[in-house]
């Protein structure tokens, strides 16, 4: 049985953000239509706050695939000259059970998470939103920017704030244009029209903002990508009608925004059970600040217009994205298909 | 990151039943000493009794490995000229989180399940047991025979019974000597002393017995390896002091022996939670024929003498083996280590 294997570089060569946005949007809808499903999340801490791993798994009927992603985080790898994060995705054919692909999961995770934050903004933010704020300057930040600039039509300014280290924001802004060109724009080189359109979208102003309060108060769309365990964003700082995509909270105990923000906001999630257990909502639910009734529904239901999202320009909207296996599976399937087409990647005999 | 990949043939070339018996015994003990653990079993039926899959996962501290095995069963593959069962194991280094191996799981599953049945007999059957019965003539039967002949000292006769199709028993007996030589004995060719010792152990009488009742009534050790969903073996047929290793029941609804046998037997399991949920015990527990108090403990506790097993020659003993990820992980780790040593197998850049 020949099985395709794609390492990080081979995955990169097979994906671009436009198609990833399409696929992630599609799989949210498939989930809402019960054409795809998740299996229970497995999470294990080898050493609390030092090393852990999780296994996310599920299936997509319409694509005839099922599979899983193992993500391991070993913070002490820093001292070993190794990456702190390892991710591996394993995919199977739902018609036969045969393995069809083994992929390094890092780039898919980056792309599908970027797409998720942007889809939250696309379907919940005010369409005329001009000011985007990214909170956090880690690996995810550039993916969020690329995806949101592509998904939205009127962004003029992107603020960056690292609430723990303002210098990181300055550093990030000094390199972001090169990163967008090298890592995201370059994947459209084959098509001049698309290339020029995305290039124009990437030509916005980037601002390193040391004060999180000031940055928040100026922003129409906020995307949080931090590992925070206490609220960073306060309700009193928010601009009227803001949208927040909360991406950082994907484990118990994580929290990025003040719980009371959730109380009066229109909240959508990627997966109900997972958001309740490990999402931004977790702590607000546990402390009773909100109840499950405060959750409007899953993002797929919103995209399909089965649920109503924003109805005016003054309400606050939230997308609580915990990251689901279906995003990984649909994007990995795309990467495998493209890699086969372009003859990229390795093959093993399993 | 270079990752070892072993297909079925490469796994075969890396393992022999003596070392697999040692490793499975060791990992049962590590589990009992809390040096290894299991994560929740994921099971999904795509179509009831037609196609399903499960993910078994866990970790072994002392070997610094964690990982998972995905086993998929698609019965309609029969008509597609494809195997009905696909298994893939994915292993990681517990010091860094890096992937270390991707293996076809079929041969490891066969070997570790054979070892499990034999270990049940080794620690629970009467040491002087001469008559072994294998119920079922499928893929597992030869593994059980090879392992039990190696693990026990006095077996003289091996009866085979396929309770649904007597002819299969005859066919099986006509080929078993060749299979034992080709698939199991050949792996000891490098060491004359071991080779001769195992060859002698394999020189027993093989008997195809069409009547299950007659076969059961003559046997000291019974190993069941069928997919049965109703009891095949009745209490009234049993010889005094018999040991039964129940290997077939690993999913809800499966059952191979009459529930009342369990009532008066000394029962050990491989994993308490899994045996209660999906093992031979499941139905007897649900119908109230036995309670959890009837379970003496886990096989690792017995091997470590933390629990008492057989105390006389007349009691009935049972090992309910559902198959745990730790068996797969320890044997897969062995296969990877040997493969590296012998320069067997493939390598991918992940």
XYZ file of C-alpha atoms in Angstrom:
700
model
C 0.000 0.000 0.000
C 1.629 3.248 -1.156
C 1.070 6.113 1.263
C 1.867 9.767 0.587
C 4.122 11.495 3.112
C 4.445 15.272 3.225
C 6.891 17.132 5.430
C 6.468 20.783 6.320
C 8.038 22.115 3.134
C 6.025 19.782 0.946
C 2.800 20.768 2.720
C 3.707 24.424 2.201
C 4.212 23.900 -1.508
C 0.737 22.357 -1.745
C -1.391 24.996 -0.045
C -2.434 28.601 -0.438
C -4.591 30.674 1.908
C -7.480 31.221 -0.524
C -8.146 27.519 -0.909
C -7.618 26.888 2.818
C -10.208 29.573 3.646
C -12.657 27.886 1.269
C -12.044 24.444 2.736
C -12.319 25.495 6.374
C -15.551 27.362 5.639
C -16.841 24.299 3.826
C -16.012 21.898 6.624
C -17.715 24.095 9.232
C -20.835 23.799 7.069
C -20.434 20.040 6.633
C -20.234 19.733 10.401
C -23.414 21.784 10.841
C -25.132 19.551 8.284
C -23.914 16.434 10.166
C -21.839 15.388 7.176
C -18.727 15.373 9.351
C -18.098 14.613 12.995
C -15.562 14.714 15.793
C -14.403 11.995 18.146
C -13.500 12.723 21.759
C -10.402 14.824 22.313
C -7.566 13.050 24.094
C -5.325 15.292 26.161
C -2.450 14.316 28.418
C -0.027 16.385 30.451
C 3.317 14.657 30.822
C 4.410 17.500 33.104
C 1.980 20.345 33.806
C 2.953 23.499 31.871
C 6.122 21.785 30.616
C 5.057 19.017 28.276
C 1.706 17.809 26.964
C 0.078 16.252 23.933
C -3.352 15.939 22.401
C -5.016 13.753 19.814
C -7.809 15.305 17.766
C -9.733 13.036 15.430
C -12.843 12.860 13.287
C -14.308 12.139 9.880
C -15.709 13.942 6.839
C -18.283 11.881 4.955
C -18.316 13.980 1.811
C -14.560 13.689 1.386
C -14.439 10.018 2.381
C -11.690 10.674 4.905
C -11.123 10.148 8.586
C -8.047 10.588 10.656
C -6.292 12.257 13.493
C -3.693 14.819 14.428
C -1.274 14.379 17.316
C 0.185 17.629 18.618
C 2.919 17.493 21.240
C 4.319 20.468 23.096
C 7.627 20.046 24.904
C 8.796 23.396 26.210
C 12.189 22.070 27.277
C 13.071 21.400 23.628
C 14.110 25.053 23.607
C 17.337 23.982 25.306
C 17.805 21.031 22.963
C 17.759 22.948 19.695
C 14.514 21.213 18.771
C 11.093 22.661 17.944
C 8.808 22.919 20.964
C 5.845 21.744 18.943
C 5.531 18.561 16.889
C 2.412 17.726 14.944
C 1.639 14.688 12.852
C -1.531 13.976 10.889
C -2.622 10.522 9.785
C -5.416 10.167 7.207
C -7.471 7.216 6.046
C -9.839 6.468 3.176
C -13.389 6.082 4.510
C -14.355 3.756 1.648
C -11.702 1.146 2.480
C -9.923 2.033 5.737
C -6.577 2.233 3.953
C -4.050 4.857 5.085
C -3.747 7.617 2.490
C -1.444 10.197 3.983
C 1.007 11.097 6.726
C 1.720 14.807 7.082
C 3.688 17.114 9.258
C 0.874 19.080 10.893
C 2.575 22.377 11.653
C 1.862 24.280 8.457
C -1.674 22.908 8.131
C -2.333 23.950 11.727
C -1.042 27.439 11.015
C -3.088 27.803 7.834
C -6.346 26.339 9.151
C -6.120 28.368 12.371
C -5.469 31.549 10.410
C -8.465 30.725 8.246
C -10.633 30.099 11.325
C -9.914 33.498 12.862
C -10.610 35.179 9.520
C -13.863 33.276 8.983
C -15.044 34.441 12.393
C -14.402 38.016 11.239
C -15.914 37.481 7.793
C -19.237 36.276 9.171
C -19.456 38.305 12.377
C -17.519 41.558 12.039
C -18.999 44.661 10.457
C -18.290 44.420 6.738
C -16.834 47.943 6.690
C -14.285 47.112 9.414
C -11.019 48.953 8.735
C -8.954 48.352 11.862
C -7.655 44.895 12.675
C -5.758 44.098 15.872
C -3.687 40.982 16.408
C -2.903 40.290 20.064
C 0.158 38.091 20.251
C 3.277 37.978 18.108
C 3.940 34.249 18.011
C 3.870 31.763 15.156
C 0.116 32.251 14.583
C 0.112 36.018 14.130
C 1.155 36.125 10.462
C -1.351 33.395 9.527
C -4.167 35.424 11.110
C -3.129 38.552 9.262
C -2.796 36.877 5.875
C -6.129 35.092 6.198
C -8.056 38.105 7.497
C -6.683 40.482 4.863
C -7.785 37.988 2.213
C -11.198 37.283 3.751
C -12.156 40.909 4.497
C -12.593 43.741 1.987
C -11.861 47.001 3.798
C -9.003 46.521 6.243
C -6.715 49.575 6.188
C -4.642 49.177 9.336
C -3.312 46.177 11.201
C -2.186 46.802 14.759
C 0.036 44.324 16.521
C 0.388 44.142 20.267
C 2.370 41.774 22.401
C 0.926 42.600 25.815
C 3.887 41.135 27.673
C 6.689 42.529 25.553
C 6.166 45.657 23.433
C 9.494 45.174 21.661
C 8.255 41.961 20.102
C 5.512 43.998 18.434
C 8.054 46.366 16.873
C 10.153 43.431 15.701
C 7.116 41.717 14.252
C 6.021 44.793 12.306
C 9.519 45.188 10.852
C 9.288 41.759 9.196
C 5.592 41.203 8.505
C 5.592 42.540 4.931
C 8.391 40.191 3.938
C 6.673 37.289 5.658
C 3.374 37.981 3.892
C 5.135 38.134 0.537
C 7.356 35.121 1.056
C 5.010 32.821 2.897
C 1.601 33.719 1.530
C 1.673 35.892 -1.619
C 4.249 33.694 -3.345
C 1.790 30.796 -3.469
C -0.307 32.742 -6.012
C 2.517 33.300 -8.492
C 0.936 31.051 -11.103
C -2.036 33.392 -11.524
C -1.313 37.078 -12.210
C -4.835 38.270 -11.535
C -5.041 36.597 -8.107
C -1.464 37.580 -7.300
C -2.165 41.253 -7.947
C -5.445 41.195 -6.039
C -3.854 39.604 -2.935
C -0.798 41.851 -3.227
C -3.118 44.872 -3.089
C -4.923 43.439 -0.070
C -1.615 42.986 1.756
C -0.720 46.667 1.191
C -2.095 47.981 4.462
C -0.487 49.895 7.283
C 1.155 47.827 10.031
C 1.438 49.436 13.451
C 3.208 48.089 16.521
C 1.069 49.319 19.396
C 2.667 48.989 22.840
C -0.523 49.751 24.764
C -3.060 46.951 24.505
C -5.777 49.240 25.875
C -5.144 51.834 23.171
C -4.919 49.200 20.450
C -8.182 47.568 21.545
C -10.008 50.897 21.713
C -9.141 51.616 18.060
C -10.025 48.244 16.568
C -13.056 46.866 14.733
C -11.744 43.322 14.651
C -9.570 41.763 17.337
C -7.923 38.379 16.982
C -6.270 36.954 20.086
C -3.467 34.433 19.627
C -1.754 34.237 23.002
C -1.228 31.387 25.489
C -2.682 33.554 28.269
C -4.223 32.096 31.404
C -5.751 35.341 32.605
C -7.869 37.939 30.802
C -5.842 40.450 28.774
C -8.653 42.455 27.183
C -11.070 44.419 29.366
C -14.624 45.194 28.436
C -14.304 48.929 29.086
C -11.623 49.200 26.377
C -13.799 47.888 23.548
C -15.033 49.951 20.612
C -18.744 49.712 19.850
C -19.616 46.871 17.490
C -16.254 45.136 17.765
C -15.752 41.549 16.708
C -13.312 39.287 18.587
C -12.010 35.958 17.297
C -10.598 34.181 20.364
C -8.024 31.734 19.066
C -5.630 31.232 21.970
C -7.842 29.371 24.421
C -7.760 25.723 23.480
C -6.942 24.090 26.814
C -8.546 24.148 30.226
C -7.556 27.207 32.221
C -6.714 29.413 29.250
C -8.478 32.769 28.955
C -7.793 35.912 26.896
C -10.732 38.272 27.434
C -12.615 39.469 30.485
C -15.535 37.121 31.196
C -18.087 39.945 31.323
C -17.441 40.671 27.624
C -19.015 37.321 26.842
C -22.137 38.126 28.837
C -23.543 40.689 26.422
C -21.928 39.401 23.239
C -23.246 37.247 20.414
C -21.098 34.157 20.724
C -20.425 31.498 18.098
C -18.107 28.520 18.533
C -16.476 25.956 16.230
C -17.619 22.967 18.269
C -20.078 23.254 21.114
C -18.651 20.518 23.370
C -15.044 21.519 22.854
C -15.654 25.247 23.373
C -17.492 24.528 26.612
C -14.707 22.258 27.846
C -11.551 24.052 26.788
C -12.454 27.251 24.933
C -12.510 30.919 25.867
C -15.987 30.252 27.274
C -14.861 27.600 29.740
C -14.081 29.818 32.718
C -17.048 32.173 32.229
C -19.313 29.123 32.146
C -17.713 27.578 35.223
C -17.966 30.775 37.239
C -21.562 31.293 36.114
C -20.897 34.591 34.331
C -22.623 33.095 31.311
C -24.669 29.968 30.737
C -24.774 27.725 27.689
C -27.827 29.724 26.563
C -25.465 32.599 25.810
C -23.927 30.579 22.960
C -25.803 31.297 19.754
C -24.520 28.221 17.951
C -21.717 26.822 15.870
C -20.046 28.851 13.152
C -21.239 26.404 10.484
C -24.845 27.130 11.412
C -24.107 30.829 11.034
C -22.468 30.362 7.632
C -25.468 28.317 6.487
C -27.812 31.052 7.833
C -29.433 28.526 10.153
C -28.583 30.892 12.997
C -28.658 34.672 13.032
C -25.368 36.491 13.610
C -24.804 40.223 13.808
C -27.982 42.276 13.348
C -26.649 45.791 13.945
C -23.428 47.808 14.044
C -23.246 48.233 17.794
C -23.344 44.725 19.222
C -20.233 42.780 20.191
C -19.633 39.480 18.440
C -17.305 36.657 19.458
C -16.002 33.606 17.664
C -14.541 31.125 20.143
C -12.350 28.825 18.072
C -10.751 25.892 19.858
C -9.527 24.238 16.672
C -11.149 21.050 15.463
C -9.793 17.982 13.700
C -12.097 18.595 10.735
C -10.124 21.688 9.775
C -6.938 19.622 9.774
C -8.497 16.771 7.867
C -10.018 18.830 5.062
C -6.877 20.925 4.595
C -4.617 17.867 4.787
C -6.766 16.127 2.186
C -6.368 19.169 -0.046
C -2.594 19.127 0.490
C -2.416 15.433 -0.436
C -4.522 15.919 -3.568
C -2.467 18.891 -4.728
C 0.799 17.140 -3.883
C -0.235 14.148 -5.984
C -1.225 16.422 -8.846
C 2.029 18.390 -8.688
C 4.130 15.332 -7.881
C 5.316 16.811 -4.603
C 6.305 14.794 -1.543
C 7.445 11.345 -0.563
C 5.821 7.947 -0.692
C 6.225 4.975 1.620
C 5.187 1.381 1.286
C 3.023 0.648 4.323
C 13.270 14.899 11.223
C 13.964 11.366 9.974
C 11.252 8.905 10.915
C 11.456 5.123 10.566
C 8.687 3.463 8.569
C 8.118 -0.289 8.713
C 5.647 -2.144 6.523
C 4.327 -5.572 7.408
C 7.294 -7.483 5.980
C 9.797 -5.206 7.667
C 7.999 -5.573 11.013
C 8.036 -9.352 10.549
C 11.765 -9.342 9.940
C 12.282 -7.447 13.196
C 10.318 -9.582 15.660
C 10.307 -13.065 17.129
C 7.791 -14.558 19.530
C 10.210 -15.056 22.451
C 11.039 -11.365 22.669
C 7.408 -10.360 22.101
C 6.330 -12.590 25.012
C 8.958 -10.936 27.214
C 7.900 -7.432 26.195
C 4.158 -7.980 26.633
C 4.754 -9.524 30.060
C 6.953 -6.574 30.964
C 4.428 -3.966 29.873
C 1.627 -5.620 31.843
C 3.870 -5.205 34.895
C 4.750 -1.602 34.038
C 1.036 -0.866 33.841
C 0.442 -2.448 37.240
C 3.282 -0.342 38.641
C 1.752 2.814 37.080
C 4.802 3.226 34.858
C 2.563 3.127 31.797
C -0.965 4.256 31.105
C -3.821 4.181 28.640
C -5.847 7.014 27.181
C -9.542 6.627 26.404
C -10.420 4.238 23.581
C -12.047 5.873 20.570
C -14.411 3.636 18.628
C -16.603 4.540 15.680
C -18.931 2.457 13.551
C -19.189 3.814 10.013
C -21.821 1.165 9.291
C -22.813 -1.267 12.059
C -21.285 -4.733 11.456
C -19.913 -3.576 8.081
C -17.220 -1.002 8.788
C -15.687 0.428 11.958
C -12.452 1.777 13.363
C -10.809 2.317 16.723
C -7.935 4.350 18.079
C -6.026 2.898 21.027
C -3.392 5.085 22.632
C -1.174 5.379 25.672
C 2.334 5.853 27.007
C 5.171 3.878 28.594
C 7.352 5.984 30.885
C 10.224 3.540 31.138
C 10.586 3.312 27.371
C 10.035 7.033 26.812
C 7.380 6.372 24.189
C 3.787 7.272 23.603
C 1.594 6.720 20.624
C -1.461 5.205 19.105
C -2.761 2.497 16.843
C -5.630 2.980 14.413
C -7.336 -0.238 13.377
C -9.996 -0.111 10.667
C -12.216 -2.983 9.656
C -14.060 -2.726 6.341
C -15.777 -6.019 5.583
C -16.771 -4.973 2.064
C -13.094 -4.864 1.088
C -13.548 -8.597 0.464
C -15.189 -7.709 -2.843
C -12.512 -5.141 -3.678
C -9.504 -7.432 -3.437
C -8.284 -5.451 -0.429
C -7.541 -6.578 3.134
C -10.522 -6.192 5.454
C -8.293 -4.919 8.234
C -5.853 -2.013 8.145
C -3.754 -1.058 11.136
C -1.292 1.784 11.521
C 0.804 2.629 14.567
C 2.339 6.020 15.208
C 5.011 6.394 17.912
C 6.567 9.413 19.592
C 9.551 10.090 21.822
C 8.373 11.059 25.308
C 11.517 13.120 25.965
C 10.929 15.470 23.003
C 7.552 14.781 21.383
C 9.224 13.962 18.064
C 7.716 11.217 15.897
C 9.957 8.139 15.911
C 8.113 5.501 13.964
C 5.223 4.651 11.652
C 4.407 0.972 11.401
C 1.926 -1.276 9.746
C 0.136 -2.682 12.791
C -1.052 -6.042 11.515
C 1.904 -8.222 12.421
C 2.475 -6.501 15.769
C -1.209 -7.002 16.589
C -0.962 -10.685 15.713
C 2.203 -11.175 17.772
C 1.149 -9.195 20.835
C -2.299 -10.835 20.900
C -0.741 -14.277 20.605
C 1.579 -13.361 23.462
C -1.338 -12.122 25.577
C -3.298 -15.377 25.276
C -0.165 -17.337 26.143
C 0.688 -15.141 29.133
C -2.821 -15.738 30.467
C -2.117 -19.472 30.255
C 1.398 -19.177 31.666
C 0.264 -17.428 34.831
C -3.163 -19.012 35.329
C -3.260 -22.507 33.790
C -2.029 -25.576 35.624
C 1.679 -25.877 34.850
C 1.265 -29.524 33.822
C -1.414 -28.677 31.237
C -1.032 -30.972 28.209
C -4.115 -30.260 26.110
C -4.544 -26.903 24.415
C -7.656 -25.963 22.465
C -7.863 -23.069 20.053
C -11.438 -22.057 19.230
C -11.437 -20.226 15.917
C -9.362 -20.742 12.779
C -8.854 -17.147 11.673
C -5.726 -15.032 11.410
C -5.109 -15.136 15.179
C -5.111 -18.904 15.647
C -1.512 -19.575 14.583
C -0.191 -16.704 16.728
C -1.934 -18.159 19.787
C -0.498 -21.612 19.110
C 3.057 -20.392 18.552
C 3.030 -18.206 21.656
C 1.426 -20.770 23.942
C 3.724 -23.598 22.838
C 6.679 -21.343 23.598
C 5.314 -20.057 26.926
C 4.168 -23.430 28.321
C 6.338 -26.457 29.055
C 4.135 -29.532 28.752
C 1.688 -29.119 25.880
C 1.324 -32.405 23.972
C -1.817 -31.895 21.911
C -3.347 -28.865 20.245
C -6.957 -29.209 19.237
C -8.485 -26.807 16.754
C -12.180 -26.207 16.426
C -14.074 -23.862 14.181
C -17.516 -24.074 15.752
C -19.260 -22.760 12.658
C -17.388 -24.723 10.011
C -15.657 -28.007 10.893
C -13.926 -28.164 7.529
C -11.960 -25.043 8.334
C -10.481 -26.910 11.290
C -9.291 -29.731 9.045
C -7.827 -27.266 6.579
C -6.102 -25.352 9.370
C -4.500 -28.506 10.804
C -3.203 -29.487 7.381
C -1.139 -26.284 7.163
C -0.280 -25.366 10.754
C 3.109 -27.122 10.891
C 4.300 -25.271 7.805
C 2.991 -21.997 9.177
C 4.743 -22.475 12.517
C 8.009 -23.230 10.757
C 7.795 -20.483 8.194
C 6.306 -17.701 10.260
C 7.650 -18.340 13.736
C 10.493 -20.873 13.901
C 12.403 -19.230 11.064
C 12.934 -16.096 13.161
C 15.299 -18.078 15.438
C 17.617 -19.257 12.676
C 20.488 -17.155 13.954
C 20.720 -19.164 17.179
C 20.930 -22.969 16.884
C 20.212 -23.655 20.533
C 17.034 -21.560 20.588
C 16.008 -22.840 17.173
C 16.223 -26.477 18.291
C 14.433 -25.774 21.554
C 11.503 -24.046 19.848
C 11.434 -26.650 17.071
C 10.992 -29.345 19.733
C 8.239 -27.335 21.393
C 6.388 -27.064 18.066
C 6.475 -30.866 17.622
C 3.116 -31.615 19.187
C 0.038 -33.368 17.863
C -2.487 -31.173 16.003
C -6.069 -32.378 15.941
C -9.013 -30.900 14.065
C -11.950 -31.521 16.359
C -15.374 -30.949 14.758
C -17.299 -31.088 18.049
C -16.646 -28.061 20.225
C -18.202 -29.815 23.213
C -15.853 -32.784 22.862
C -12.834 -30.536 22.307
C -13.640 -28.413 25.347
C -14.159 -31.453 27.580
C -10.631 -32.718 26.769
C -8.737 -29.436 27.213
C -6.668 -27.958 30.036
C -6.205 -24.612 28.308
C -8.740 -23.015 25.980
C -8.018 -19.919 23.936
C -10.963 -18.353 22.163
C -10.291 -16.249 19.067
C -13.652 -15.860 17.368
C -15.805 -12.815 16.521
C -18.780 -14.446 18.272
C -21.668 -12.438 19.650
C -23.213 -15.311 21.581
C -21.678 -17.840 23.965
C -20.022 -20.802 22.236
C -18.614 -22.642 25.253
C -20.953 -24.029 27.901
C -20.042 -24.483 31.525
C -21.137 -28.115 31.658
C -18.561 -29.036 29.011
C -15.533 -27.805 30.973
C -12.831 -30.036 32.434
C -11.967 -29.439 36.084
C -9.260 -26.839 36.568
C -9.413 -25.503 33.045
C -7.942 -22.131 32.084
C -9.589 -19.979 29.419
C -7.936 -17.000 27.707
C -10.819 -15.067 26.129
C -9.292 -13.121 23.258
C -12.171 -12.574 20.850
C -14.324 -10.169 22.836
C -12.967 -6.686 22.295
C -16.115 -4.779 21.313
C -19.465 -4.233 22.960
C -21.838 -7.129 22.368
C -19.167 -9.764 21.776
C -19.232 -12.893 23.932
C -17.579 -16.314 23.597
C -18.313 -18.224 26.817
C -21.449 -18.810 28.862
C -21.798 -16.057 31.480
C -22.197 -18.516 34.372
C -18.625 -19.761 33.766
C -17.420 -16.359 34.931
C -19.432 -16.550 38.136
C -17.282 -19.193 39.800
C -14.009 -18.484 38.021
C -10.915 -16.564 39.039
C -10.905 -13.710 36.535
C -8.008 -11.494 35.536
C -8.137 -8.788 32.870
C -5.587 -6.755 30.916
C -7.229 -3.413 31.702
C -10.017 -3.051 34.204
C -11.975 -0.265 32.471
C -11.665 -1.738 29.008
C -12.613 -5.278 30.073
C -15.696 -3.951 31.840
C -16.722 -1.907 28.805
C -15.953 -4.170 25.885
C -14.470 -7.450 27.151
C -15.843 -10.957 27.683
C -17.072 -9.711 31.076
C -19.245 -6.937 29.643
C -22.480 -8.856 29.179
C -22.186 -10.878 32.402
C -21.693 -7.600 34.278
C -24.607 -5.899 32.518
C -26.985 -8.774 33.184
C -25.842 -8.979 36.789
C -24.478 -12.546 36.518
C -21.274 -11.217 38.028
C -20.259 -7.973 39.680
C -16.970 -6.110 39.472
C -16.020 -7.849 42.736
C -15.655 -11.057 40.744
C -12.641 -9.582 38.931
C -9.483 -10.455 40.855
C -7.374 -7.792 39.185
C -5.194 -7.008 36.222
C -2.798 -9.542 34.770
C 0.185 -7.306 35.642
C -0.726 -7.473 39.317
C -0.819 -11.261 39.033
C 2.581 -11.410 37.320
C 4.024 -9.174 40.043
C 2.408 -11.408 42.706
C 0.455 -8.467 44.032
C -2.671 -10.544 43.494
C -3.148 -14.249 44.022
C -4.027 -16.370 40.980
C -4.683 -20.101 40.880
C -4.399 -21.790 44.276
C -5.437 -25.338 43.387
C -5.855 -27.697 40.447
C -9.619 -27.690 40.344
C -10.615 -24.052 40.045
C -11.428 -22.401 36.728
C -9.303 -19.403 35.714
C -10.043 -16.793 33.076
C -7.934 -14.153 31.397
C -10.129 -11.597 29.661
C -7.856 -9.837 27.186
C -9.315 -6.922 25.264
C -5.985 -5.837 23.801
C -4.360 -2.629 25.020
C -2.273 0.010 23.293
C 0.657 -0.684 25.628
C 1.192 -4.087 24.028
C 1.364 -2.432 20.620
C 3.648 0.329 21.802
C 6.213 -1.851 23.534
C 6.346 -4.357 20.666
C 6.467 -1.580 18.049
C 9.312 0.068 19.946
C 11.160 -3.245 19.905
C 10.531 -3.590 16.156
C 11.888 -0.090 15.519
C 14.993 -0.694 17.643
C 15.740 -4.008 15.944
C 15.014 -2.564 12.501
C 17.505 0.248 13.134
C 20.087 -2.232 14.371
C 19.623 -4.514 11.376
C 19.133 -1.668 8.922
C 15.659 -2.872 7.953
C 12.846 -0.629 6.736
C 12.274 2.749 5.209
C 12.849 6.279 6.412
C 10.914 9.447 5.661
C 11.698 13.064 6.234
C 8.821 14.409 8.332
